[in-house]
Coordinates of C-alpha atoms in Angstrom, one line a residue:
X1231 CA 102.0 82.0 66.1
X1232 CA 101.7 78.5 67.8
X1233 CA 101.3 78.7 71.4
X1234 CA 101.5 75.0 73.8
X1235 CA 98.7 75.5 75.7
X1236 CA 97.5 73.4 78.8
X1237 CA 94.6 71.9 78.5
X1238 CA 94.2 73.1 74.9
X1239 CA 90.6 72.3 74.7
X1240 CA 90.0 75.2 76.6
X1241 CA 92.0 78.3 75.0
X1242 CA 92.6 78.0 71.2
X1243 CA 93.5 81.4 69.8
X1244 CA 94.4 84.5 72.1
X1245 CA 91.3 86.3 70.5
X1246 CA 88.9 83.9 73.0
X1247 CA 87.1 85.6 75.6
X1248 CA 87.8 83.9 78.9
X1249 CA 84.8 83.4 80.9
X1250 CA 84.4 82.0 84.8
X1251 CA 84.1 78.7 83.7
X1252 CA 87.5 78.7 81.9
X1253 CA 89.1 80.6 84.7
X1254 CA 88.1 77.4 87.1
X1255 CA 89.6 74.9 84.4
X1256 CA 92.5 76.4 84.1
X1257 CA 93.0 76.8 88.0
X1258 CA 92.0 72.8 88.3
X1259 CA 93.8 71.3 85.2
X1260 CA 96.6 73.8 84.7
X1261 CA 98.1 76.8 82.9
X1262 CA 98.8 77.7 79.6
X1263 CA 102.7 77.7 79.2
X1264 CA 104.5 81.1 79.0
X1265 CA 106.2 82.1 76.1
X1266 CA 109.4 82.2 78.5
X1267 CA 110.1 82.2 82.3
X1268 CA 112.2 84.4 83.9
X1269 CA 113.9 83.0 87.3
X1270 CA 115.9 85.1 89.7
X1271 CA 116.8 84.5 93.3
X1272 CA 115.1 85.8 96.3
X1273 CA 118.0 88.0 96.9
X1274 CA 117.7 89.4 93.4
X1275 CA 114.1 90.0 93.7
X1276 CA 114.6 91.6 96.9
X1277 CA 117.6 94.0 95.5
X1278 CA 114.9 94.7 92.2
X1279 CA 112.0 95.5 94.5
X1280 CA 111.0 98.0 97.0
X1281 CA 109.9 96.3 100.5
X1282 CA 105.8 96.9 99.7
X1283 CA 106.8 95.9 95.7
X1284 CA 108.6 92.7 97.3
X1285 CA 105.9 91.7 99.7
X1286 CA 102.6 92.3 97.5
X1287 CA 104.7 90.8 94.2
X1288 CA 107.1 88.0 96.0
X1289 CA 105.2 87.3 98.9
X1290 CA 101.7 87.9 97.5
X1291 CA 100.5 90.5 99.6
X1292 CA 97.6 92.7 99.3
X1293 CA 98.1 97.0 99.1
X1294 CA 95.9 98.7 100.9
X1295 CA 92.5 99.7 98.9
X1296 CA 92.2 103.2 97.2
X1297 CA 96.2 103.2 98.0
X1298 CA 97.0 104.1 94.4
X1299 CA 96.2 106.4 91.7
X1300 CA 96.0 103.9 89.1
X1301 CA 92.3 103.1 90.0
X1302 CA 91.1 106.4 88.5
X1303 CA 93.3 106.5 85.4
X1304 CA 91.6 105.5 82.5
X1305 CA 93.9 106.7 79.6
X1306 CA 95.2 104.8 76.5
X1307 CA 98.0 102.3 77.5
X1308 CA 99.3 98.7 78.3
X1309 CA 100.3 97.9 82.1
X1310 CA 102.9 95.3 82.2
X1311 CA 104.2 93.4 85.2
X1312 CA 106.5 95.1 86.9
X1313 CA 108.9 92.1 88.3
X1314 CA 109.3 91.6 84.5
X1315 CA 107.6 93.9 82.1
X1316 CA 105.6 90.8 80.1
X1317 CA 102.5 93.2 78.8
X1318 CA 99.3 91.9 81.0
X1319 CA 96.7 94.2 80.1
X1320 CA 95.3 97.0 77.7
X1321 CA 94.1 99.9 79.1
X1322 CA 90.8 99.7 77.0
X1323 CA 89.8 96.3 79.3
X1324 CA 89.8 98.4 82.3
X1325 CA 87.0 99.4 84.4
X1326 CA 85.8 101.4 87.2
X1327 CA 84.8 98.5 90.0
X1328 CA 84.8 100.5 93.1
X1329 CA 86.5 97.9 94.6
X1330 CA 90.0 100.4 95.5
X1331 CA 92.3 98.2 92.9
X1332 CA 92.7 98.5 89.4
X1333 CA 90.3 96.1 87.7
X1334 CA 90.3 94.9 84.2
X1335 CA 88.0 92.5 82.0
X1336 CA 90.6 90.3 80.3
X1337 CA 94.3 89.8 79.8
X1338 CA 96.1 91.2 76.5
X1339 CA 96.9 87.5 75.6
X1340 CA 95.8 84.5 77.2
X1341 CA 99.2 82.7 78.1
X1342 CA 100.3 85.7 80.3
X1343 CA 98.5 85.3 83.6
X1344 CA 98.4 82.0 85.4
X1345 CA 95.6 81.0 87.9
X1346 CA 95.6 79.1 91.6
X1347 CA 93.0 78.5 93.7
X1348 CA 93.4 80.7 96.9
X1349 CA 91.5 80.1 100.4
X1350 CA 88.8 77.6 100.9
X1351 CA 87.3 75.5 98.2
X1352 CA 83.8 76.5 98.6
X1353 CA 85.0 80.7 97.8
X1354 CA 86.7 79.3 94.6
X1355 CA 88.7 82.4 94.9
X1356 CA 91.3 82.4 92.2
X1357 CA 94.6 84.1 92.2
X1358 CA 96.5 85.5 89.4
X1359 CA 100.2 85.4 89.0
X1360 CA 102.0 87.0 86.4
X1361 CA 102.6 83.6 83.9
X1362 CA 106.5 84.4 83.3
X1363 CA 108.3 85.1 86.7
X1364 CA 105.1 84.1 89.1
X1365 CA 104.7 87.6 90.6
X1366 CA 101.1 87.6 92.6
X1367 CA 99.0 90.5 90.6
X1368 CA 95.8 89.7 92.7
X1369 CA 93.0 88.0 92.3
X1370 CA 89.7 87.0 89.6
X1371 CA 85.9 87.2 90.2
X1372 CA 82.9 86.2 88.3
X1373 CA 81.6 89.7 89.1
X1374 CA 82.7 91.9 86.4
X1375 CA 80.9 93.5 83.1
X1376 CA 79.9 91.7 80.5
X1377 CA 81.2 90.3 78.1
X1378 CA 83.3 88.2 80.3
X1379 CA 81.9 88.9 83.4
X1380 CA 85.0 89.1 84.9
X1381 CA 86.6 91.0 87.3
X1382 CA 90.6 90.7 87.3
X1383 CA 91.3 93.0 90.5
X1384 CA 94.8 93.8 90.8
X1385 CA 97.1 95.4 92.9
X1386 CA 98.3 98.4 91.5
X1387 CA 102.0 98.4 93.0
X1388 CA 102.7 94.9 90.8
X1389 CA 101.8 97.0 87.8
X1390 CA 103.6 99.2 85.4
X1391 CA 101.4 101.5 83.0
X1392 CA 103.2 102.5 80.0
X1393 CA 101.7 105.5 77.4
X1394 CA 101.9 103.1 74.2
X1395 CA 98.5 101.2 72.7
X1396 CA 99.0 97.2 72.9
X1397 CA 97.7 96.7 69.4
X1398 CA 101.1 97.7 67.7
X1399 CA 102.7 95.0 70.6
X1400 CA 104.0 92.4 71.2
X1401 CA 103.7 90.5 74.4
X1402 CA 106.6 91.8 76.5
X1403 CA 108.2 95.0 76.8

């Protein structure tokens, strides 16, 4: 599968782990492209969404910590974005951070999750977006376990968990 990556020095098969150092490329020099976009209104988003689902996912809002049960499950699974169900994460890159959101090591593929710099320049705090409808999932740190040492700390109410193992999927649901 060929995939248009931006800048493709940096991500050359979806295998790679990403690192900090990629994660701040990406955020300076751009995004790898989607393998579609999905584009709706703000009325439609508003109409799909509950309020808090609306104003973490649309308006990119942060829940409340330890708000959700998610942090503590740790079963088999993918969680996909639930504005529109492309497959973000496996289950088996998640991790107990103690931080009150769910928090995961690496995305499923690497063209699903988009990056921004968020808040002053010297934090070089990075938010994640969901790569095909721009919902905000939260944010990346240089602070998780290794391999990667990242942390991708999301809110739980712009994930969907579903019971079936990524390898036998594809990228969206």
């Amino acid at each position: 599968m060929a995939y248009n990556f931006s800048p493709p020095e940096i991500i050359k098969q979806c295998s790679m782990t990403l690192k900090w150092p990629d994660i701040l490329k990406l955020a300076k020099d751009g995004n790898p492209a989607p393998d579609h976009k999905v584009e709706k209104s703000d009325a439609e988003w508003r109409q799909q969404l509950s309020p808090e689902e609306y104003r973490v996912t649309r308006r990119a809002g942060t829940e409340r910590a330890f708000s959700s049960q998610m942090c503590s499950l740790f079963e088999p699974g993918i969680y996909a974005c639930l504005c529109c169900d492309t497959i973000l994460f496996d289950a088996n890159e998640k991790f107990e951070s103690g931080t009150g959101w769910p928090s995961f090591t690496q995305p499923i593929e690497t063209n699903v999750i988009a990056y921004h710099f968020d808040g002053p320049a010297f934090l070089q705090r990075v938010e994640t977006v969901c790569n095909t409808c721009d919902a905000h999932l939260g944010h990346v740190f240089p602070d998780g376990p290794a391999p990667s040492g990242l942390r991708y700390c999301m809110n739980a109410v712009a994930l969907k968990k579903t019971g079936a193992n990524s390898a036998a999927h594809g990228k969206n649901a």
